[in-house]
Coordinates of C-alpha atoms in Angstrom, one line a residue:
M158 CA 0.0 0.0 0.0
R159 CA 1.3 3.4 -0.9
V160 CA 0.0 6.8 0.3
Q161 CA 0.7 10.1 -1.4
T162 CA 1.8 12.6 1.2
D163 CA 0.9 16.3 1.2
S164 CA 4.3 17.7 1.9
V165 CA 6.4 15.9 -0.7
N166 CA 5.8 14.4 -4.1
E167 CA 7.3 11.1 -3.3
P168 CA 4.9 8.3 -2.1
F169 CA 4.9 7.1 1.4
D170 CA 5.3 3.4 1.7
I171 CA 3.6 2.2 4.8
N172 CA 5.4 -1.2 4.5
S173 CA 8.8 0.3 5.2
G174 CA 8.2 3.9 6.3
A175 CA 6.0 3.8 9.3
R176 CA 6.1 2.5 12.9
L177 CA 2.9 0.5 13.3
N178 CA 1.5 -1.4 16.2
L179 CA 1.3 -4.8 14.6
G180 CA 0.1 -6.6 17.7
S181 CA 1.0 -10.2 18.3
T182 CA 3.5 -10.4 15.5
A183 CA 5.9 -9.2 18.2
K184 CA 5.4 -12.6 19.8
L185 CA 7.5 -14.0 16.9
R186 CA 10.4 -11.7 17.8
T187 CA 10.0 -12.5 21.5
V188 CA 10.0 -16.3 21.1
I189 CA 13.1 -16.1 18.9
T190 CA 14.9 -14.0 21.5
Y191 CA 13.8 -16.6 24.1
L192 CA 15.2 -19.4 22.1
Q193 CA 18.5 -17.5 21.5
I194 CA 18.8 -17.2 25.3
V195 CA 18.1 -20.9 25.8
T196 CA 20.8 -21.6 23.2
D197 CA 23.3 -19.4 25.1
L198 CA 22.4 -21.3 28.3
H199 CA 22.9 -24.6 26.5
D200 CA 26.3 -23.4 25.3
R201 CA 27.3 -22.4 28.8
Y202 CA 26.1 -25.4 30.8
A203 CA 25.3 -28.5 28.6
S204 CA 28.9 -29.8 28.8
L205 CA 29.0 -29.7 32.6
S206 CA 28.6 -32.8 34.8
V207 CA 25.6 -33.1 37.0
A208 CA 27.7 -32.4 40.1
D209 CA 29.0 -29.2 38.5
L210 CA 25.5 -28.1 37.5
K211 CA 24.3 -28.5 41.0
R212 CA 27.1 -26.2 42.3
V213 CA 25.9 -23.3 40.0
Q214 CA 23.9 -20.8 42.1
P215 CA 21.8 -18.6 39.7
D216 CA 20.4 -15.3 40.8
P217 CA 17.0 -15.7 42.5
Q218 CA 15.5 -13.4 39.9
D219 CA 16.8 -15.5 37.0
A220 CA 14.1 -18.0 36.2
L221 CA 15.5 -18.9 32.8
T222 CA 18.9 -20.0 34.1
R223 CA 17.3 -21.9 37.0
W224 CA 15.1 -23.7 34.5
A225 CA 18.1 -24.5 32.2
L226 CA 20.1 -26.0 35.1
D227 CA 17.1 -28.0 36.4
Y228 CA 16.5 -29.3 32.8
L229 CA 20.1 -30.4 32.3
I230 CA 20.3 -32.0 35.7
K231 CA 17.2 -34.1 35.2
T232 CA 17.4 -34.8 31.4
P233 CA 19.9 -37.3 29.9
D234 CA 19.5 -35.8 26.4
H235 CA 21.6 -32.6 26.4
S236 CA 21.3 -31.9 22.7
L237 CA 20.4 -28.3 21.7
Q238 CA 17.3 -29.5 19.8
A239 CA 15.9 -31.4 22.7
M240 CA 16.5 -28.4 25.0
L241 CA 14.8 -25.9 22.6
D242 CA 11.8 -28.3 22.2
A243 CA 11.5 -28.5 26.0
A244 CA 11.8 -24.7 26.3
V245 CA 8.7 -23.9 24.3
E246 CA 6.8 -26.4 26.5
R247 CA 7.5 -24.4 29.6
K248 CA 4.2 -23.2 31.2
Y249 CA 3.1 -19.8 32.3
S250 CA -0.1 -18.5 33.8
A251 CA -2.4 -16.5 31.5
S252 CA -4.1 -14.7 34.4
A253 CA -4.9 -11.1 33.8
G254 CA -5.2 -10.4 37.5
E255 CA -1.5 -9.4 38.2
T256 CA -0.1 -5.9 38.2
F257 CA 3.3 -5.7 36.5
Y258 CA 5.9 -3.1 37.5
T259 CA 7.6 -2.3 34.2
G260 CA 8.2 0.7 32.0
G261 CA 8.7 2.9 35.1
G262 CA 5.3 2.2 36.6
A263 CA 2.5 -0.3 37.3
Q264 CA 0.8 -1.8 34.3
T265 CA -1.9 -4.3 33.7
F266 CA -2.6 -6.3 30.6
T267 CA -5.6 -8.2 29.1
N268 CA -6.0 -11.3 26.9
F269 CA -7.9 -11.0 23.6
E270 CA -10.1 -13.9 24.8
S271 CA -11.2 -13.5 28.4
S272 CA -11.6 -17.3 28.5
D273 CA -7.8 -17.6 28.5
N274 CA -7.6 -15.8 31.9
S275 CA -8.0 -19.0 33.8
Q276 CA -5.5 -21.0 31.7
I277 CA -2.0 -22.2 32.4
L278 CA -0.4 -22.6 28.9
T279 CA 2.8 -23.6 27.4
V280 CA 4.7 -21.0 25.3
H281 CA 4.0 -23.2 22.3
R282 CA 0.2 -23.1 22.8
A283 CA 0.2 -19.5 23.8
F284 CA 2.0 -18.7 20.5
Q285 CA -0.5 -20.7 18.6
H286 CA -3.5 -19.0 20.1
S287 CA -1.8 -15.6 20.7
V288 CA -2.4 -15.4 24.4
N289 CA -1.0 -12.1 25.7
L290 CA -0.4 -12.7 29.4
V291 CA 1.8 -15.7 28.8
F292 CA 4.1 -13.6 26.6
V293 CA 4.1 -10.7 29.1
R294 CA 5.4 -13.1 31.7
L295 CA 7.9 -14.6 29.3
M296 CA 9.2 -11.1 28.5
R297 CA 9.5 -10.5 32.2
D298 CA 11.8 -13.6 32.5
I299 CA 13.8 -12.4 29.4
V300 CA 14.2 -8.9 30.9
R301 CA 15.3 -10.2 34.3
Y302 CA 17.8 -12.6 32.6
E303 CA 19.2 -9.7 30.6
M304 CA 19.4 -7.4 33.7
I305 CA 21.7 -9.9 35.3
Q306 CA 23.7 -10.5 32.1
T307 CA 24.2 -6.8 31.5
S308 CA 24.7 -5.5 35.1
G309 CA 25.6 -8.5 37.2
P310 CA 23.6 -10.2 40.0
T311 CA 21.1 -8.2 42.0
T312 CA 23.4 -8.1 45.1
Q313 CA 25.9 -6.2 43.0
W314 CA 23.7 -3.3 42.3
L315 CA 21.4 -3.4 45.4
D316 CA 23.8 -4.2 48.2
D317 CA 26.9 -2.3 47.2
P318 CA 26.6 1.3 48.6
A319 CA 28.9 2.7 45.9
A320 CA 26.9 1.0 43.1
R321 CA 23.6 2.3 44.7
Q322 CA 25.0 5.8 44.7
M323 CA 26.1 5.6 41.1
Y324 CA 22.8 4.3 39.8
L325 CA 20.8 6.7 41.9
S326 CA 22.9 9.7 40.6
R327 CA 22.5 8.5 37.1
F328 CA 18.7 8.1 37.5
A329 CA 18.3 11.5 39.1
D330 CA 20.3 13.1 36.2
Q331 CA 18.4 11.3 33.5
E332 CA 14.9 11.8 34.9
S333 CA 15.5 15.5 35.9
R334 CA 16.6 16.2 32.3
V335 CA 13.4 14.7 31.0
Y336 CA 11.4 17.0 33.2
V337 CA 13.4 20.1 32.3
K338 CA 12.9 19.2 28.6
R339 CA 9.2 18.8 29.1
F340 CA 8.9 22.1 30.9
Y341 CA 11.1 23.9 28.4
T342 CA 8.9 22.8 25.6
K343 CA 5.8 23.9 27.6
Y344 CA 7.1 27.5 28.3
H345 CA 9.8 28.4 25.7
G346 CA 8.7 31.2 23.4
K347 CA 6.1 32.6 25.8
T348 CA 6.2 36.0 27.3
P349 CA 6.7 36.2 31.1
D350 CA 3.0 37.0 31.6
Q351 CA 1.9 34.2 29.3
A352 CA 4.1 31.6 31.1
L353 CA 2.8 32.7 34.4
A354 CA -0.8 32.4 33.2
V355 CA -0.1 28.9 31.9
M356 CA 1.3 27.8 35.3
L357 CA -1.4 29.5 37.4
H358 CA -4.1 27.9 35.3
S359 CA -3.5 24.5 36.9
V360 CA -2.7 25.7 40.5
H361 CA -5.4 25.3 43.2
K362 CA -6.8 28.7 44.1
S363 CA -5.6 29.0 47.7
P364 CA -3.6 32.0 49.0
P365 CA -0.4 29.9 50.0
K366 CA -0.2 28.1 46.7
I367 CA -0.7 31.2 44.5
A368 CA 1.6 33.3 46.7
T369 CA 4.3 30.6 46.5
V370 CA 4.1 30.5 42.7
L371 CA 4.2 34.3 42.3
R372 CA 7.2 34.7 44.7
S373 CA 9.1 31.8 43.1
V374 CA 8.5 32.8 39.4
A375 CA 9.0 36.5 40.0
P376 CA 10.9 36.9 43.3
N377 CA 11.6 40.6 42.6
G378 CA 8.0 41.5 41.7
A379 CA 6.8 44.5 43.6
Q380 CA 4.2 44.3 46.4
G381 CA 1.7 46.1 44.2
W382 CA 2.2 43.6 41.3
F383 CA 1.8 40.8 43.8
D384 CA -1.4 42.2 45.3
T385 CA -2.9 42.6 41.8
Q386 CA -2.1 39.0 40.8
M387 CA -3.3 37.6 44.0
R388 CA -6.7 39.3 43.8
E389 CA -7.1 38.3 40.2
Q390 CA -6.4 34.7 40.9
L391 CA -8.5 34.5 44.0
K392 CA -11.5 36.2 42.5
G393 CA -14.7 34.2 43.2
T394 CA -13.2 32.3 46.0
P395 CA -13.7 32.8 49.8
A396 CA -10.2 34.4 49.9
Q397 CA -11.0 37.2 47.5
W398 CA -11.5 39.6 50.4
L399 CA -8.0 39.5 51.7
T400 CA -6.9 42.8 53.1
D401 CA -3.7 44.7 52.1
D402 CA -2.2 43.6 55.4
D403 CA -3.0 40.0 54.7
L404 CA -1.4 40.2 51.3
A405 CA 1.7 41.9 52.8
K406 CA 2.1 39.0 55.2
L407 CA 1.8 36.5 52.3
Y408 CA 4.3 38.4 50.3
T409 CA 6.8 38.2 53.2
K410 CA 6.0 34.7 54.3
Y411 CA 6.4 33.0 50.9
A412 CA 9.4 34.9 49.7
M413 CA 11.9 32.7 47.8
D414 CA 14.5 32.8 50.6
R415 CA 12.0 31.5 53.1
F416 CA 11.7 28.0 51.7
N417 CA 14.0 25.8 49.5
L418 CA 12.9 24.8 46.0
N419 CA 11.5 21.4 47.1
D420 CA 9.5 23.0 49.8
R421 CA 8.1 25.6 47.5
G422 CA 7.1 22.8 45.1
Y423 CA 5.4 21.0 47.9
I424 CA 3.4 24.0 49.0
S425 CA 2.3 25.0 45.5
R426 CA 1.9 21.5 44.2
V427 CA 4.0 22.5 41.2
H428 CA 7.0 20.5 40.2
P429 CA 10.1 22.3 41.7
L430 CA 11.9 22.2 38.3
E431 CA 8.9 23.8 36.7
L432 CA 9.0 26.7 39.2
W433 CA 12.7 27.1 38.6
L434 CA 12.4 27.0 34.8
V435 CA 9.7 29.6 34.5
N436 CA 11.8 31.9 36.7
Y437 CA 15.0 31.2 34.7
L438 CA 13.3 31.9 31.4
R439 CA 12.1 35.3 32.7
E440 CA 15.8 36.3 33.0
H441 CA 17.0 34.3 30.0
P442 CA 14.2 34.2 27.4
D443 CA 16.5 33.2 24.5
A444 CA 18.2 30.3 26.3
T445 CA 18.4 27.0 24.3
L446 CA 17.5 23.7 25.8
D447 CA 21.2 22.7 26.2
Q448 CA 21.9 26.0 28.0
V449 CA 19.0 25.4 30.3
Q450 CA 20.1 21.8 31.1
D451 CA 23.6 23.0 31.9
A452 CA 22.3 25.9 34.0
S453 CA 20.0 23.6 35.9
H454 CA 22.6 21.1 37.0
D455 CA 22.8 22.1 40.7
V456 CA 19.1 22.7 40.9
R457 CA 18.4 19.2 39.5
V458 CA 20.8 17.6 42.0
S459 CA 19.1 19.4 44.9
T460 CA 15.7 18.6 43.7
Y461 CA 16.4 14.9 43.9
S462 CA 18.3 15.1 47.2
W463 CA 15.3 13.4 49.0
L464 CA 16.0 10.2 47.0
F465 CA 19.4 9.7 48.6
K466 CA 18.0 9.6 52.2
T467 CA 18.1 6.1 53.8
R468 CA 14.4 6.2 54.7
Y469 CA 13.6 5.9 51.0
H470 CA 15.4 2.6 50.6
A471 CA 12.5 0.9 48.8
T472 CA 12.0 3.8 46.5
Q473 CA 15.7 3.7 45.7
D474 CA 15.5 0.0 44.9
R475 CA 12.7 0.7 42.4
R476 CA 14.7 3.5 40.7
I477 CA 17.9 1.3 40.6
K478 CA 15.9 -1.6 39.1
R479 CA 14.5 0.8 36.5
M480 CA 18.0 1.8 35.4
I481 CA 19.1 -1.8 35.2
E482 CA 16.0 -2.7 33.3
L483 CA 16.8 -0.1 30.7
H484 CA 20.1 -1.8 30.1
A485 CA 18.3 -5.1 29.6
Y486 CA 15.9 -3.6 27.0
A487 CA 18.9 -2.2 25.2
A488 CA 20.4 -5.7 25.0
I489 CA 17.0 -7.2 23.8
G490 CA 16.8 -4.4 21.2
K491 CA 20.2 -5.3 19.8
S492 CA 19.1 -8.9 19.3
W493 CA 15.9 -7.7 17.6
Q494 CA 17.9 -5.3 15.4
A495 CA 20.2 -8.1 14.3
L496 CA 17.1 -9.8 12.8
G497 CA 15.9 -6.7 11.0
Y498 CA 14.0 -4.8 13.6
P499 CA 14.0 -1.3 12.1
F500 CA 14.1 1.0 15.2
A501 CA 16.9 2.0 17.5
N502 CA 15.0 1.4 20.7
L503 CA 12.4 -0.8 22.2
T504 CA 9.6 0.5 24.3
P505 CA 10.9 -0.4 27.8
S506 CA 7.9 -2.4 28.9
Y507 CA 6.9 -6.0 29.0
A508 CA 4.2 -4.9 26.5
A509 CA 7.0 -5.0 23.9
A510 CA 6.2 -8.7 23.6
I511 CA 2.7 -8.0 22.5
G512 CA 3.4 -5.1 20.0
A513 CA 3.9 -1.9 22.1
S514 CA 7.3 -1.2 20.5
G515 CA 5.8 -1.2 17.0
D516 CA 7.3 -2.8 13.8
R517 CA 7.2 -2.5 10.0
P518 CA 5.6 -5.0 7.6
A519 CA 8.8 -5.0 5.5
A520 CA 10.9 -5.8 8.6
L521 CA 8.6 -8.7 9.5
A522 CA 9.0 -10.0 6.0
Q523 CA 12.7 -9.9 6.4
L524 CA 12.4 -11.9 9.7
I525 CA 10.1 -14.5 8.2
G526 CA 12.5 -14.7 5.3
V527 CA 15.3 -15.7 7.6
I528 CA 13.2 -18.6 8.9
A529 CA 12.2 -19.6 5.3
N530 CA 15.9 -19.6 4.3
G531 CA 16.8 -22.0 7.1
G532 CA 18.2 -19.3 9.4
D533 CA 20.3 -17.4 6.7
K534 CA 19.7 -13.8 5.8
V535 CA 20.0 -13.0 2.1
P536 CA 19.7 -9.6 0.5
T537 CA 16.3 -8.1 -0.4
E538 CA 16.6 -6.5 -3.8
S539 CA 14.4 -4.4 -6.1
I540 CA 16.8 -4.1 -9.0
A541 CA 19.0 -6.9 -10.4
Q542 CA 20.6 -5.2 -13.4
L543 CA 21.0 -1.7 -14.8
D544 CA 22.0 -1.0 -18.4
F545 CA 23.2 2.5 -19.7
A546 CA 23.9 3.9 -23.2
K547 CA 23.0 0.7 -24.9
D548 CA 24.4 0.3 -28.5
T549 CA 26.8 3.2 -28.1
P550 CA 30.5 3.2 -27.4
Y551 CA 29.7 4.0 -23.8
E552 CA 27.4 1.0 -23.2
T553 CA 27.7 0.0 -19.6
H554 CA 26.1 -2.8 -17.6
F555 CA 25.8 -3.0 -13.8
V556 CA 24.9 -6.3 -12.3
R557 CA 24.0 -7.0 -8.7
A558 CA 27.0 -8.2 -6.8
T559 CA 26.6 -11.6 -5.1
V560 CA 26.3 -11.4 -1.4
P561 CA 26.8 -14.6 0.5
P562 CA 24.1 -15.5 3.0
Q563 CA 24.6 -14.5 6.6
A564 CA 23.8 -17.1 9.3
Q565 CA 21.3 -15.4 11.7
L566 CA 19.6 -18.3 13.4
S567 CA 20.7 -21.9 14.1
P568 CA 18.9 -24.7 12.3
Q569 CA 17.6 -25.9 15.6
I570 CA 15.9 -22.6 16.4
V571 CA 14.5 -22.5 12.9
N572 CA 13.1 -26.0 13.3
V573 CA 11.3 -25.0 16.5
V574 CA 9.9 -21.7 15.1
H575 CA 8.9 -23.3 11.9
G576 CA 6.8 -25.9 13.8
M577 CA 5.2 -23.2 15.9
L578 CA 4.3 -21.1 12.8
S579 CA 2.8 -24.3 11.3
D580 CA 0.6 -24.8 14.4
V581 CA -0.7 -21.3 14.2
V582 CA -2.2 -22.1 10.8
Q583 CA -3.2 -25.7 11.5
G584 CA -5.1 -25.0 14.7
G585 CA -4.6 -21.4 15.9
T586 CA -5.3 -17.9 14.9
A587 CA -4.7 -18.5 11.1
K588 CA -6.6 -21.7 10.7
R589 CA -8.5 -20.3 7.7
L590 CA -5.4 -21.5 5.8
A591 CA -5.2 -24.8 7.5
D592 CA -5.7 -26.6 4.1
G593 CA -3.0 -24.5 2.5
M594 CA -3.2 -21.9 -0.3
T595 CA -5.3 -23.5 -3.0
F596 CA -5.0 -22.1 -6.5
P597 CA -7.6 -22.2 -9.4
D598 CA -5.7 -25.0 -11.1
G599 CA -6.0 -27.2 -8.0
K600 CA -2.4 -26.7 -6.9
T601 CA -1.9 -26.3 -3.1
L602 CA 1.0 -24.8 -1.2
P603 CA 1.3 -25.1 2.6
V604 CA 1.2 -21.9 4.5
Y605 CA 2.8 -21.1 7.9
G606 CA 2.7 -17.8 9.7
K607 CA 1.9 -15.5 12.6
T608 CA -1.0 -13.2 13.0
G609 CA -1.2 -9.9 14.8
T610 CA -4.0 -7.4 15.6
G611 CA -2.9 -3.9 16.6
D612 CA -5.4 -1.7 18.5
Q613 CA -3.7 1.5 19.5
R614 CA -5.6 3.8 21.8
F615 CA -5.0 7.2 23.4
E616 CA -6.4 7.3 26.9
V617 CA -6.4 10.0 29.6
W618 CA -7.0 8.9 33.2
A619 CA -7.9 11.1 36.1
K620 CA -6.8 10.6 39.7
G621 CA -8.6 7.7 41.3
G622 CA -8.5 5.6 38.1
R623 CA -11.3 7.4 36.2
L624 CA -11.1 7.2 32.4
I625 CA -11.9 10.7 31.1
E626 CA -10.9 10.3 27.4
S627 CA -10.4 7.4 25.1
R628 CA -10.0 7.3 21.4
K629 CA -8.8 4.7 18.9
V630 CA -5.7 6.0 17.1
N631 CA -5.3 3.2 14.7
R632 CA -6.1 -0.5 14.0
S633 CA -4.1 -3.0 12.1
A634 CA -4.4 -6.6 11.1
T635 CA -1.2 -8.4 9.9
F636 CA -0.3 -11.9 8.7
V637 CA 3.4 -12.6 8.2
F638 CA 3.7 -15.9 6.3
I639 CA 5.7 -18.5 4.5
M640 CA 4.0 -20.1 1.4
G641 CA 5.5 -23.2 0.0
D642 CA 9.3 -23.2 -0.1
R643 CA 9.8 -20.1 -2.3
F644 CA 7.6 -17.3 -1.1
Y645 CA 7.2 -15.3 2.1
G646 CA 6.1 -11.9 3.2
T647 CA 3.4 -9.9 5.0
L648 CA -0.1 -8.7 4.4
T649 CA -1.3 -5.8 6.5
A650 CA -4.7 -4.0 6.7
Y651 CA -4.4 -0.6 8.4
V652 CA -6.7 2.2 9.2
H653 CA -5.9 5.5 11.1
E654 CA -8.1 7.9 13.1
P655 CA -10.7 9.2 12.7
Y656 CA -11.8 6.2 10.7
A657 CA -10.2 3.6 13.0
A658 CA -13.1 4.1 15.5
H659 CA -15.5 2.5 13.0
Y660 CA -13.5 -0.7 12.6
D661 CA -13.1 -3.8 14.7
F662 CA -11.5 -6.3 12.3
T663 CA -8.8 -8.7 13.5
S664 CA -5.9 -10.5 11.8
A665 CA -8.4 -13.1 10.6
M666 CA -9.2 -10.6 7.8
S667 CA -5.6 -10.6 6.6
V668 CA -5.5 -14.4 6.6
Q669 CA -8.7 -14.5 4.6
L670 CA -7.5 -11.8 2.2
L671 CA -4.3 -13.8 1.5
K672 CA -6.5 -16.8 0.8
S673 CA -8.6 -14.8 -1.6
L674 CA -5.6 -13.6 -3.5
A675 CA -4.9 -17.1 -4.8
P676 CA -6.0 -16.3 -8.4
V677 CA -3.9 -13.2 -8.5
L678 CA -0.8 -15.0 -7.1
Q679 CA -1.0 -18.1 -9.3
P680 CA 1.0 -16.6 -12.2
L681 CA 3.8 -15.8 -9.7
V682 CA 3.7 -19.3 -8.3
E683 CA 3.8 -20.8 -11.7
Q684 CA 7.0 -18.9 -12.7
P685 CA 10.0 -21.3 -12.7
K686 CA 12.4 -20.9 -9.9
A687 CA 15.2 -18.6 -10.9
P688 CA 18.7 -20.1 -10.6
A689 CA 20.1 -19.1 -7.3
A690 CA 23.2 -17.0 -7.3
P691 CA 26.1 -18.5 -5.4
G692 CA 25.1 -18.5 -1.8
G693 CA 21.6 -17.1 -2.8
G694 CA 18.2 -18.0 -1.4
A695 CA 14.5 -17.2 -1.7
G696 CA 13.4 -13.7 -2.2
V697 CA 10.9 -11.5 -0.4
K698 CA 7.4 -11.3 -1.9
Q699 CA 5.4 -8.7 -0.1
S700 CA 1.8 -7.4 -0.2

């Protein structure tokens, strides 16, 4: 599908130019990452004796290493294929009743079918029927494994005072920079009066709060200016009849030098860095973001001074784990990128396993192509040959250079994934093609693949958990497939707001659409297989 953009004359290719929520197709990337970890564990431990395996003490948070050791101790067959086959038969709860602490906060997830909530399923069966909560829990195990691989055991970063100080300092610096950037974007370019009006709009109309904001943002403002602002803000409230003497006392009591920045933030219920920034921009209206970040260094440090106090030990642990978790997601992202994932970063949440990080249809075609090619990556090409100045003395021919295949996945991983993709079609979410792709001439090709339904929503929640706004941003239905032994690709249906609100289709539509395309695809299927270039393989065929 190609869409003509308004700003440029070149067409926009949604297959390779967008970041789409393609739903459960992310489970394919997740299960491959899982099998790669199991392969690493096999390489590390399979050759050890039972006595040596029993002496290994994995981190209590590392469920994957604990399982690998237990499997190798109890199972005589230490071959990689047997261990990978066993790995996808590990069971997880599909319950939606748990709150997960990931992505910097508490998150809950749902299954597409509520009947799955009471199930305990293997990874294999959850992949076949696209059960979200199994993959959320699988991603949690993957993240915890990578946290230990990238940063060492939990005792190393929770029990070492020096390490705690380092991670807390790094967290405070990174998070404070995020807040400064957010407030800079909110207020930069506004006049002092406009910035003050924006801030006061969300401040509760009480004399201490308004006075604290005024004395923090404009500490040198005259008493007369202060009185005018106070009366304007308190108009229509019980405090609107404050006398001049009352205002003079407020002016003195809430002066900037009477309270530190954190206390002023507490009194006004405005973020301390927001108070600081609006005051700084009054004096430096042309400051760039980088200049503001540099100027705010000491303020940012003092704003987070509370975090370093020993009574906040549990809060510190959560912040440190968040920092370590980000390292883990970076490691997972690299493994996805090695298999064609087109973005620099994953969304740091367990929801990445069910599509929250987005993907591209073309990138999924590249991934399924690696599986179709037995684990080898071969180039995707649009042009095989270019001829210039034909029948002239300057006639020139350019031919595609041969690129040898690059091994991306082991044959053992490919065997497991291929079987799981087959089961998705034979008895799972793509069973409309269980009998294969049947063409008008009666020829049938087997089809294997993974479905995904993306339902991206924008929601705004009020305090107390009340939903105050919800809208459907987009909806997508994707089927990434292998057809026969020559063809593979993706087929995606996609609709954006405001039209998305009118659609509730699922990935079953994409499966049916591929099935309906049999007459159109038959001429392609009937073409003789082109001779493979040295080291070549099958090519990508995309819809």
